[in-house]
mmCIF file of C-alpha atoms and ligand atoms in Angstrom:
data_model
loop_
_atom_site.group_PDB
_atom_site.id
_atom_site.type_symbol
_atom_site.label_atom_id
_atom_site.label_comp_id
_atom_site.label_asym_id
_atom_site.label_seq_id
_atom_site.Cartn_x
_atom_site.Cartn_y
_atom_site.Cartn_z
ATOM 1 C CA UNK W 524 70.250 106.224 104.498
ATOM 2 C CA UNK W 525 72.051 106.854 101.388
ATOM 3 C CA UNK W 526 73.003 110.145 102.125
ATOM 4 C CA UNK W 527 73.739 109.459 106.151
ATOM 5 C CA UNK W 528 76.337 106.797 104.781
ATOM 6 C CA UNK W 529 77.997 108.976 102.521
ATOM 7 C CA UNK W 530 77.967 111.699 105.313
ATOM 8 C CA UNK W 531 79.807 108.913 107.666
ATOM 9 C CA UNK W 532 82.349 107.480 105.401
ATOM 10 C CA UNK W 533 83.639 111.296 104.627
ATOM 11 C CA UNK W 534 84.019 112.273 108.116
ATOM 12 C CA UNK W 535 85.519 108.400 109.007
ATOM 13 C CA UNK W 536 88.134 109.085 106.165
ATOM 14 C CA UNK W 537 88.799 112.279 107.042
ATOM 15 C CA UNK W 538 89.440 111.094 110.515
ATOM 16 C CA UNK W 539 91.582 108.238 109.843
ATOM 17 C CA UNK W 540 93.731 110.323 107.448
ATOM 18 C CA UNK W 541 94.376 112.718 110.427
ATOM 19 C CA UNK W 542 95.183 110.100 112.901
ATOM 20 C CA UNK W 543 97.319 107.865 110.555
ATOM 21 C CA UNK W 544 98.943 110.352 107.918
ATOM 22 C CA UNK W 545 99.106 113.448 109.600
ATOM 23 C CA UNK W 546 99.131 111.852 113.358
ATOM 24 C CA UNK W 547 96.858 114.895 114.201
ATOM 25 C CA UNK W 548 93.687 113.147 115.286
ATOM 26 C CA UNK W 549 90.704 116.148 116.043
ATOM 27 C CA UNK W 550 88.302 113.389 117.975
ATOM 28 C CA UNK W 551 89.003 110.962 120.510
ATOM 29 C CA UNK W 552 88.900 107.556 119.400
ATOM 30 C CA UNK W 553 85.495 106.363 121.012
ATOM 31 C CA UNK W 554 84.570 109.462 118.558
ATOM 32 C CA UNK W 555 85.505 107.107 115.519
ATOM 33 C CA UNK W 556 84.253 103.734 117.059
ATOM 34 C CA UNK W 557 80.422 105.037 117.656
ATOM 35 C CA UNK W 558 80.632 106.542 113.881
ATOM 36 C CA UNK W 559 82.400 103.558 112.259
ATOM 37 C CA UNK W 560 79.379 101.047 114.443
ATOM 38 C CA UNK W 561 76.760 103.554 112.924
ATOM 39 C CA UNK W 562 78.374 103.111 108.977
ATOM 40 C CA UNK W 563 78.613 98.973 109.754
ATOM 41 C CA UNK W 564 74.945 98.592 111.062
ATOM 42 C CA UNK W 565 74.160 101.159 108.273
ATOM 43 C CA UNK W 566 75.476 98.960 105.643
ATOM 44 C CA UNK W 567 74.734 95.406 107.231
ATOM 45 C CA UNK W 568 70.779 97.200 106.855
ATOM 46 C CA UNK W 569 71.574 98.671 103.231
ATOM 47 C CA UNK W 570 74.608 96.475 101.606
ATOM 48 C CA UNK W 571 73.587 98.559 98.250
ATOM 49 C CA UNK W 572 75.143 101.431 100.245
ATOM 50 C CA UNK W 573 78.560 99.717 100.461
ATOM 51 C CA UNK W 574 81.141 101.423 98.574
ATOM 52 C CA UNK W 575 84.800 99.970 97.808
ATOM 53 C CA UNK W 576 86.691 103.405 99.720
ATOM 54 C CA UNK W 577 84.196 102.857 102.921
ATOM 55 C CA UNK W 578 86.421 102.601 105.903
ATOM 56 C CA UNK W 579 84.555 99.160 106.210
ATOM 57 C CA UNK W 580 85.689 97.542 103.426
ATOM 58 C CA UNK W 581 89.801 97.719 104.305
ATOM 59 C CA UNK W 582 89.693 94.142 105.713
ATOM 60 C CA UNK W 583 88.344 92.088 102.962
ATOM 61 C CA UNK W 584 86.547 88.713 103.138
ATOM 62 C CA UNK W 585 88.217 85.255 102.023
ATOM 63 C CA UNK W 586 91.856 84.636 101.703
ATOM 64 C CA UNK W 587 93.473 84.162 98.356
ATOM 65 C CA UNK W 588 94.684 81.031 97.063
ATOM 66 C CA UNK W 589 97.612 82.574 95.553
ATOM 67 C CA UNK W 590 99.679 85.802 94.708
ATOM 68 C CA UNK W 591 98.832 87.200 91.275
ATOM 69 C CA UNK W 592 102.031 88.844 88.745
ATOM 70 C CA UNK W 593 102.102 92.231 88.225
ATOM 71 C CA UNK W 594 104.318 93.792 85.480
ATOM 72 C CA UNK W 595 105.077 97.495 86.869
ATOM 73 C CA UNK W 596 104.470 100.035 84.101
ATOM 74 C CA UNK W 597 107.873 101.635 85.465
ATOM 75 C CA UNK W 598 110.458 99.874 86.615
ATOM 76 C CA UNK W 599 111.300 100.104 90.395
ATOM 77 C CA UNK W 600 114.858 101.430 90.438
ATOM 78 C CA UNK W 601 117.335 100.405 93.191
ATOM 79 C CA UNK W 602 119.818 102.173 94.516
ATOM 80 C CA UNK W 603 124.012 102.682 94.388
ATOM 81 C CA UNK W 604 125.311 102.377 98.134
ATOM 82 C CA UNK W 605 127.938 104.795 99.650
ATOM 83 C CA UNK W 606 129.151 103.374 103.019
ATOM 84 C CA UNK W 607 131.285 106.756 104.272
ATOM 85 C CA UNK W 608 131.761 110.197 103.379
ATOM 86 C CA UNK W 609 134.745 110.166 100.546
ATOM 87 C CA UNK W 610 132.514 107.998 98.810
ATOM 88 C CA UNK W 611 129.176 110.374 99.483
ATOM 89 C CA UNK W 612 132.144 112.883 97.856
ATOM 90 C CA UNK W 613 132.862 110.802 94.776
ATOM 91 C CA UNK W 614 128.966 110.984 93.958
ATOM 92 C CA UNK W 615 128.878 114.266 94.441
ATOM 93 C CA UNK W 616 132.181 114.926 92.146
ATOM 94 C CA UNK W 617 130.335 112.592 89.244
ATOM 95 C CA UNK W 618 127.383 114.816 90.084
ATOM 96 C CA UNK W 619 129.401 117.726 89.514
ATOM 97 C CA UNK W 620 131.234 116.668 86.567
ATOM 98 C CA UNK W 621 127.985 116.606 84.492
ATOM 99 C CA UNK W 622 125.803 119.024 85.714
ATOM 100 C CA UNK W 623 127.624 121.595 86.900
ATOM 101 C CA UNK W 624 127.874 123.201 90.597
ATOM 102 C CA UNK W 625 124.182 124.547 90.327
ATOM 103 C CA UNK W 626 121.807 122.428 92.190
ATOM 104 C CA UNK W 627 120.501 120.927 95.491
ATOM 105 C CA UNK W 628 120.150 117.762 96.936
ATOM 106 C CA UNK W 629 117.224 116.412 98.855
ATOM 107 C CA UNK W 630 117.872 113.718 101.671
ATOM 108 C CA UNK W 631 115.729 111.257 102.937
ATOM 109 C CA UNK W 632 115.481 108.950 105.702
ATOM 110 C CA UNK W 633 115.650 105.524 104.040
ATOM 111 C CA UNK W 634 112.861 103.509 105.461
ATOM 112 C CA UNK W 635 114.423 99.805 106.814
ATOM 113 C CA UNK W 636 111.059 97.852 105.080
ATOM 114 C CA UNK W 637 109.726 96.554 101.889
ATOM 115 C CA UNK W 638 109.212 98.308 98.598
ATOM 116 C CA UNK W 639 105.983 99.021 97.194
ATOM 117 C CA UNK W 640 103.900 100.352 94.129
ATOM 118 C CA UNK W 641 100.626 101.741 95.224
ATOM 119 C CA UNK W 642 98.578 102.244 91.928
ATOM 120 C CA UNK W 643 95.360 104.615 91.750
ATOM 121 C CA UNK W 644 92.683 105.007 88.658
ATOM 122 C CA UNK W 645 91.023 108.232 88.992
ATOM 123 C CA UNK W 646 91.817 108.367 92.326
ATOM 124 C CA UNK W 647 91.120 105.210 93.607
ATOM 125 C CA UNK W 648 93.161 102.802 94.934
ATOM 126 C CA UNK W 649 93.238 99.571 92.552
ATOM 127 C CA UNK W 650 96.825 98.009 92.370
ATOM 128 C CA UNK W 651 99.196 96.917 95.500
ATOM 129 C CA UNK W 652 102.401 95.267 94.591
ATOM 130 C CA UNK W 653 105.580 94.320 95.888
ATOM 131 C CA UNK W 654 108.638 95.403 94.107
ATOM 132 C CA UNK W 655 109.810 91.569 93.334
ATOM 133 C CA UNK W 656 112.761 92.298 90.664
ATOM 134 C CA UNK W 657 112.056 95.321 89.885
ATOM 135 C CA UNK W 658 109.742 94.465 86.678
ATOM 136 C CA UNK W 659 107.430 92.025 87.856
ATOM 137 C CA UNK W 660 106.124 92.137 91.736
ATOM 138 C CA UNK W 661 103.156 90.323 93.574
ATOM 139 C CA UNK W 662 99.545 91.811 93.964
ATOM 140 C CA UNK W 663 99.484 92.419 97.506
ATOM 141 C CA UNK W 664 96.779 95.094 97.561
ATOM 142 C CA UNK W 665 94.349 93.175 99.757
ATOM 143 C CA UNK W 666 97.056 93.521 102.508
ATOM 144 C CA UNK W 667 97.606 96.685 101.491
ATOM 145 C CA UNK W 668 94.288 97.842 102.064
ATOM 146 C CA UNK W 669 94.232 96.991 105.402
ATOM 147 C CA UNK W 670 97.442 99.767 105.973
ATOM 148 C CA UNK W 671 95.610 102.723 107.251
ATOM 149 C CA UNK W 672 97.762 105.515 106.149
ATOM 150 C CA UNK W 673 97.420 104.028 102.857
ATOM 151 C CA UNK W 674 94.464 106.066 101.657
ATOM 152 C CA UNK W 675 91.870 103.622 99.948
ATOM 153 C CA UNK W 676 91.311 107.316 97.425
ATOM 154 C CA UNK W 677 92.593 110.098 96.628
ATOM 155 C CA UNK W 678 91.730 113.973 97.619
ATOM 156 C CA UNK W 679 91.932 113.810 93.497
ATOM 157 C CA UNK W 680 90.529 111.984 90.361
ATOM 158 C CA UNK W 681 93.990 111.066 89.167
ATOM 159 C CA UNK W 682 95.842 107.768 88.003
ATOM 160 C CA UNK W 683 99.216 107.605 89.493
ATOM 161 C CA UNK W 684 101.502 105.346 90.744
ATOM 162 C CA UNK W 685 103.337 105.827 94.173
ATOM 163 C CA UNK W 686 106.254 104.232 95.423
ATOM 164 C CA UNK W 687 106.923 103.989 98.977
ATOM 165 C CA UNK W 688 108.110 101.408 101.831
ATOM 166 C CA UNK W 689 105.863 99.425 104.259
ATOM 167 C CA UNK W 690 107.146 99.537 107.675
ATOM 168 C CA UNK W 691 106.515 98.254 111.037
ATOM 169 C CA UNK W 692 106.645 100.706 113.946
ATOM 170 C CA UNK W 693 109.143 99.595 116.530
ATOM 171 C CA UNK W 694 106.880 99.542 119.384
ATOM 172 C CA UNK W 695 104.514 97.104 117.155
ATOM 173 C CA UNK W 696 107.304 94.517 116.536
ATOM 174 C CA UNK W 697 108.069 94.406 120.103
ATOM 175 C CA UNK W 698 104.922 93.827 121.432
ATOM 176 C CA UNK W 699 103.969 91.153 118.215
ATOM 177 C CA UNK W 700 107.171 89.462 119.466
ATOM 178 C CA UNK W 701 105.900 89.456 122.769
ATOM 179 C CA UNK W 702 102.700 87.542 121.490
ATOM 180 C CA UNK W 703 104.351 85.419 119.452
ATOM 181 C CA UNK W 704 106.686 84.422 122.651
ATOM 182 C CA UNK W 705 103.579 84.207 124.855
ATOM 183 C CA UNK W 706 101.962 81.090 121.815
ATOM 184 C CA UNK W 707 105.466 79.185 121.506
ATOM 185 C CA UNK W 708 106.221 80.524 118.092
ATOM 186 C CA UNK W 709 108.819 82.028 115.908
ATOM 187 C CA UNK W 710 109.987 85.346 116.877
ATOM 188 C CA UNK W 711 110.954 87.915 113.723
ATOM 189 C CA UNK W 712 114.528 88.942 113.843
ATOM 190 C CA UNK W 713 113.689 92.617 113.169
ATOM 191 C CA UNK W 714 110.698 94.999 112.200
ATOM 192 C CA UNK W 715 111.638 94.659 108.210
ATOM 193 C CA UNK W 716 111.641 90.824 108.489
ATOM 194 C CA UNK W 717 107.747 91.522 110.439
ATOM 195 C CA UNK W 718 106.498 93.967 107.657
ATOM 196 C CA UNK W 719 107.763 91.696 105.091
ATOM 197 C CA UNK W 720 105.767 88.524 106.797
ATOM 198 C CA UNK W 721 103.113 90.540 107.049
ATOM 199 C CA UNK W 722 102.335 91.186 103.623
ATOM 200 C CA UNK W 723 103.395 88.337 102.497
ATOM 201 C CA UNK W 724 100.477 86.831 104.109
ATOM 202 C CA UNK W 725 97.353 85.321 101.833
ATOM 203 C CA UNK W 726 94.739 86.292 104.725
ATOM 204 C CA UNK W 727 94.187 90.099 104.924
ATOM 205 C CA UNK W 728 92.781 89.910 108.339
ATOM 206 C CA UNK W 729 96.603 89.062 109.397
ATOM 207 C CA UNK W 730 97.993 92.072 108.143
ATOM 208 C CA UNK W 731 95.424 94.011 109.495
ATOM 209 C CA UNK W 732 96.362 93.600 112.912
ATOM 210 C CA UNK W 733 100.148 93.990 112.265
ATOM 211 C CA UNK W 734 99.754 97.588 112.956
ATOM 212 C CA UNK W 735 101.737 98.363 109.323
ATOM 213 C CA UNK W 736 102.772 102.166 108.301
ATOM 214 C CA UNK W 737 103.821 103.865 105.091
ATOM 215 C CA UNK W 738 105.928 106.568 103.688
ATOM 216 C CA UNK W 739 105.907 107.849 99.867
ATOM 217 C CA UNK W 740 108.903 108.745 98.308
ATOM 218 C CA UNK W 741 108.782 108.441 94.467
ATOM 219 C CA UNK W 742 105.989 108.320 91.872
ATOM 220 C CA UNK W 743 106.347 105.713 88.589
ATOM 221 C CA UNK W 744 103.757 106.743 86.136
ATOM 222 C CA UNK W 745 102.891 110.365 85.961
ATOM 223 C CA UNK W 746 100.237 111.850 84.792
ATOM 224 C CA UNK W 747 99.725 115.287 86.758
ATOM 225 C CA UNK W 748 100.602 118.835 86.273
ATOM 226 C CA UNK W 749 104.848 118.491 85.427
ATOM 227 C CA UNK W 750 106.880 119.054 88.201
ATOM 228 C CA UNK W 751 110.084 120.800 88.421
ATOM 229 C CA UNK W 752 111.820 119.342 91.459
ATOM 230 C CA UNK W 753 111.297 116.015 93.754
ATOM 231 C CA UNK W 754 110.766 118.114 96.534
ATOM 232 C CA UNK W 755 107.535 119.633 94.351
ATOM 233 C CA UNK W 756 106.389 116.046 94.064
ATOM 234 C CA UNK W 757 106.646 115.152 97.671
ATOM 235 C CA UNK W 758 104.700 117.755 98.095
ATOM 236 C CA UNK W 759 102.103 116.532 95.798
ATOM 237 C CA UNK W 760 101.927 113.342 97.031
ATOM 238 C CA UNK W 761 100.786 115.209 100.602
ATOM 239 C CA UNK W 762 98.444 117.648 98.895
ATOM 240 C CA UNK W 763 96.761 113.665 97.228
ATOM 241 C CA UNK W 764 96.678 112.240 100.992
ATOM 242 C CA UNK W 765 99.927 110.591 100.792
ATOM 243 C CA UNK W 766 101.782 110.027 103.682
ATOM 244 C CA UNK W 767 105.212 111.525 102.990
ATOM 245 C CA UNK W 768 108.420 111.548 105.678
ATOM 246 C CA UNK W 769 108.802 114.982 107.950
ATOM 247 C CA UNK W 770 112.354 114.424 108.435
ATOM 248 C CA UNK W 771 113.273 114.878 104.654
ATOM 249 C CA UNK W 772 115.625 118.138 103.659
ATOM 250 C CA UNK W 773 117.038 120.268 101.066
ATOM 251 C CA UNK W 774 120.741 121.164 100.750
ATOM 252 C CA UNK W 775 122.988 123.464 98.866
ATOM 253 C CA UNK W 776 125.930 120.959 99.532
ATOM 254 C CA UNK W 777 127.174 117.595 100.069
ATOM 255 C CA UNK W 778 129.189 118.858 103.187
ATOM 256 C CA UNK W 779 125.731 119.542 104.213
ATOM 257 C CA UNK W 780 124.404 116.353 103.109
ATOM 258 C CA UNK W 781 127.450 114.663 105.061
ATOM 259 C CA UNK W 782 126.349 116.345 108.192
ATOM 260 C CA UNK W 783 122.745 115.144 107.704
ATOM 261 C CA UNK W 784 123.823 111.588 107.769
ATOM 262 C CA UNK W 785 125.981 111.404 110.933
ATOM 263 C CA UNK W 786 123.447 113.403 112.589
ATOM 264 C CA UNK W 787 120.989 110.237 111.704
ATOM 265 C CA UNK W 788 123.546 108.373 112.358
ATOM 266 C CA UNK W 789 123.545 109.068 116.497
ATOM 267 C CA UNK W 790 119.585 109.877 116.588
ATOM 268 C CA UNK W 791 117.956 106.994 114.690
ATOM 269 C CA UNK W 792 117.680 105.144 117.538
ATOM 270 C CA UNK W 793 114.655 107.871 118.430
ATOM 271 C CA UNK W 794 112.648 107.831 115.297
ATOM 272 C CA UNK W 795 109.863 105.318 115.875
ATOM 273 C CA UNK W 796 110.603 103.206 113.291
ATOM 274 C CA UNK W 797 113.723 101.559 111.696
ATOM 275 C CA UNK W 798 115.882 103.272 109.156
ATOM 276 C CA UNK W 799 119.227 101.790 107.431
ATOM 277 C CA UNK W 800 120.540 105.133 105.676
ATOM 278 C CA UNK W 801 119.692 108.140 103.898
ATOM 279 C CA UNK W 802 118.472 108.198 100.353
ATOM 280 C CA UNK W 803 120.406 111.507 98.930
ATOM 281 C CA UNK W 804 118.359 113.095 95.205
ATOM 282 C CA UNK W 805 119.516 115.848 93.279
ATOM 283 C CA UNK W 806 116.646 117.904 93.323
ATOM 284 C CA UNK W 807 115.595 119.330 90.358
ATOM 285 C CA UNK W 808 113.789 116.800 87.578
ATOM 286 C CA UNK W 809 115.637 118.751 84.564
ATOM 287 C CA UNK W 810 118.803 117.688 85.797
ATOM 288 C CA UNK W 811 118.036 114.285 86.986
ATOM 289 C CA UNK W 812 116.735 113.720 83.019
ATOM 290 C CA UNK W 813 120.317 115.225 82.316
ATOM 291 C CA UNK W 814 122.559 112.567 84.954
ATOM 292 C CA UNK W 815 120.344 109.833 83.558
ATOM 293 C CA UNK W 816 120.413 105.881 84.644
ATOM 294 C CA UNK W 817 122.893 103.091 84.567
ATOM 295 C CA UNK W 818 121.560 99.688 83.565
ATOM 296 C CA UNK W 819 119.945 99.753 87.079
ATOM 297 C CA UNK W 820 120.038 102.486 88.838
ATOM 298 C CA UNK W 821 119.614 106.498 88.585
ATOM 299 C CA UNK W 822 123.030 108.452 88.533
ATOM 300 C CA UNK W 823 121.217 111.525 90.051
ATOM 301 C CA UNK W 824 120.380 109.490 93.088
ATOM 302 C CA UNK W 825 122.145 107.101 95.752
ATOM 303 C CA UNK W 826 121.613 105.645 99.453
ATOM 304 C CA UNK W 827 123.960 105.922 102.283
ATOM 305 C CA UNK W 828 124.560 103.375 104.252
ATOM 306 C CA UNK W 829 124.697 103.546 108.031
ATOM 307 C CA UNK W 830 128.051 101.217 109.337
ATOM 308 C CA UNK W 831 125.935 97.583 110.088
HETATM 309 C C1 0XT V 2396 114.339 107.054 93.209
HETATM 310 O O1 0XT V 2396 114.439 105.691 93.609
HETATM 311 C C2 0XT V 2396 114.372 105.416 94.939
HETATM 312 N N1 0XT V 2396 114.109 106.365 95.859
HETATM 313 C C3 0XT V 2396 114.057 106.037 97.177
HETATM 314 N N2 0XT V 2396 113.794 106.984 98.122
HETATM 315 C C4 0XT V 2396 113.732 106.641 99.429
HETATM 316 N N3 0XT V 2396 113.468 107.593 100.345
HETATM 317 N N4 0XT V 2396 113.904 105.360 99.852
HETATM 318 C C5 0XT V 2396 114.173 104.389 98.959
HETATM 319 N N5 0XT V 2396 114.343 103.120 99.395
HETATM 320 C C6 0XT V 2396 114.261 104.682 97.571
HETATM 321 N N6 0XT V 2396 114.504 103.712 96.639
HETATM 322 C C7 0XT V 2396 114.566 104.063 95.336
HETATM 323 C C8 0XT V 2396 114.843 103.007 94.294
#
C-alpha cells in the first residue's frame, strides 16, 4: 500500500504540473480523477500513508481564526512607474549613465494581481505570504496550497524563496461573477479585486474553487548555484517546477523595449488573464548589484504603465 501510494502521488503530481504549469496535460482528465479516487480511498484505508505534498492534502481541514505575521527575510521591492516612452528613455539614459551601453534588458508582462512570497525548505513548500508593506505580510499558505500551479515541492531539495503574483484567469472571474449574480451578492469589480478576495479568505476550501493561477518572476533568498543574469533565474525557477510567464523577452535596446510595450499595449486584451504593464530588468545580476536600490525600489528595474 505504501509503495502503490507513493507510485500514485508521483504520477498525480506529475500530472497536475503538466496540466497547470506547463498547460500540456498527457492524460485526459477522467485519467486523473480514477487515480486521485484510488490515492483518497488509499489513504482514508492507510492515513499513516498521508504525506503533506500528496495531491490530497491541497485543501486543508478547519478554517483559521486569524492571519498570522510574517517578517520576509528579503524585502519585497516595488517598483518606479514610467507612463510613456520619453520616460521609458529617461530610465534607460540613468541606466546608461552608470553602467555603460553594454547590456540587455528583459521585459515582462506585469501580472494585474497580488504579490506573493512562496517559501520552500528543502524543497518543500512551507511559507505563503502576502507582500503587506513590503517587510511584514500575512501567512496565506493554506490558500496558497490550494493554487495548483503552485507546486506543493520542488523537482529539488532546496530552500528558496519565490516571488510571484496570484491571478485570476479572466474566464474564471466572469463566470464567479455570474454565480455571485445568480445568489444576490456582491459582484468583484475586476479579476485583481477576485484574486485578492480570494486569498484573503480564512477558509481554504473558498480559494480552492476560485480557479487561482501563478507566475514567478523574482527569487528573495538565494541559496542555489549563483546566477549570472535574471533570465538564468527564470529559467531556474522552470527547471524547480515553477510556473514562469512565456511571453517574457530579451532586448539589446530600449527602442526595442518601447516596441514591446505598445505591442502589449493593442494585444492584452488576448492574453487570458489581466495585465497592467510591462516590468522592464536589466539583465545581467553584476550590473543590477552595480545600479543598486533607492530607499524603495531597484534602479536596474522599473514597470510601465499601460494609459488607465
Ligand atoms: C524585481 O522586483 C519586481 N519584479 C517584478 N517582476 C514582474 N514581472 N512583476 C512585478 N510585479 C514585479 N515586481 C517587483 C517588485
Amino acid at each position: 500500500a505504501k509503495k502503490r501510494a507513493e507510485a500514485l502521488r508521483k504520477e498525480l503530481n506529475q500530472y497536475n504540473y503538466e496540466y497547470h504549469v506547463l498547460d500540456q496535460p498527457t492524460v485526459p482528465d477522467a485519467v486523473y480523477d480514477q487515480k486521485l479516487h484510488e490515492l483518497v480511498q488509499l489513504e482514508e484505508e492507510h492515513p499513516e500513508l498521508i504525506t503533506d505534498d500528496s495531491p490530497t492534502q491541497r485543501v486543508g481541514g478547519q478554517p483559521l481564526d486569524e492571519f498570522r505575521k510574517v517578517d520576509h527575510t528579503v524585502p519585497m521591492l516595488s517598483l518606479g512607474n514610467a507612463f510613456n516612452a520619453e520616460e521609458l528613455r529617461d530610465f534607460d539614459r540613468r541606466v546608461r549613465g552608470k553602467i555603460g551601453d553594454d547590456f540587455k534588458y528583459v521585459c515582462e508582462l506585469k501580472i494585474d494581481g497580488l504579490a506573493v512570497s512562496l517559501r520552500y525548505e528543502e524543497g518543500k513548500f512551507v511559507l505563503g505570504a502576502t507582500r503587506g508593506d513590503g517587510k511584514t505580510g500575512e501567512d496565506i499558505t493554506h490558500n496558497l496550497r490550494t493554487v495548483k500551479s503552485i507546486p506543493l515541492r520542488l523537482t529539488e531539495p532546496v530552500t528558496i524563496e519565490a516571488r510571484g503574483e496570484v491571478f485570476m484567469p479572466k474566464q474564471s472571474f466572469l463566470s464567479l461573477n455570474d454565480n455571485r449574480e445568480k445568489e444576490g451578492l456582491e459582484l468583484f469589480a475586476n479579476p485583481r479585486n477576485a484574486a485578492a478576495g480570494s486569498l484573503r479568505q480564512l477558509d481554504p476550501k473558498v480559494a480552492a474553487r476560485r480557479n487561482l493561477d501563478v507566475f514567478l518572476y523574482a527569487v528573495g533568498e538565494w541559496q542555489a548555484a549563483s546566477t549570472a543574469s535574471h533570465s538564468e533565474r527564470l529559467k531556474y525557477l522552470r527547471e524547480l517546477g515553477f510556473k514562469t510567464n512565456p511571453e517574457t523577452k530579451r532586448f539589446d535596446t530600449i527602442e526595442e523595449v518601447i516596441e514591446y510595450t505598445e505591442e502589449w499595449t493593442i494585444h492584452r486584451n488576448e492574453l487570458d488573464y489581466d495585465i497592467d504593464g510591462i516590468v522592464i530588468k536589466v539583465d545581467s545580476i553584476q550590473q543590477q548589484e552595480e545600479l543598486g536600490f533607492t530607499a524603495k525600489s531597484p534602479r536596474w528595474a522599473i514597470a510601465y504603465k499601460f494609459p488607465a
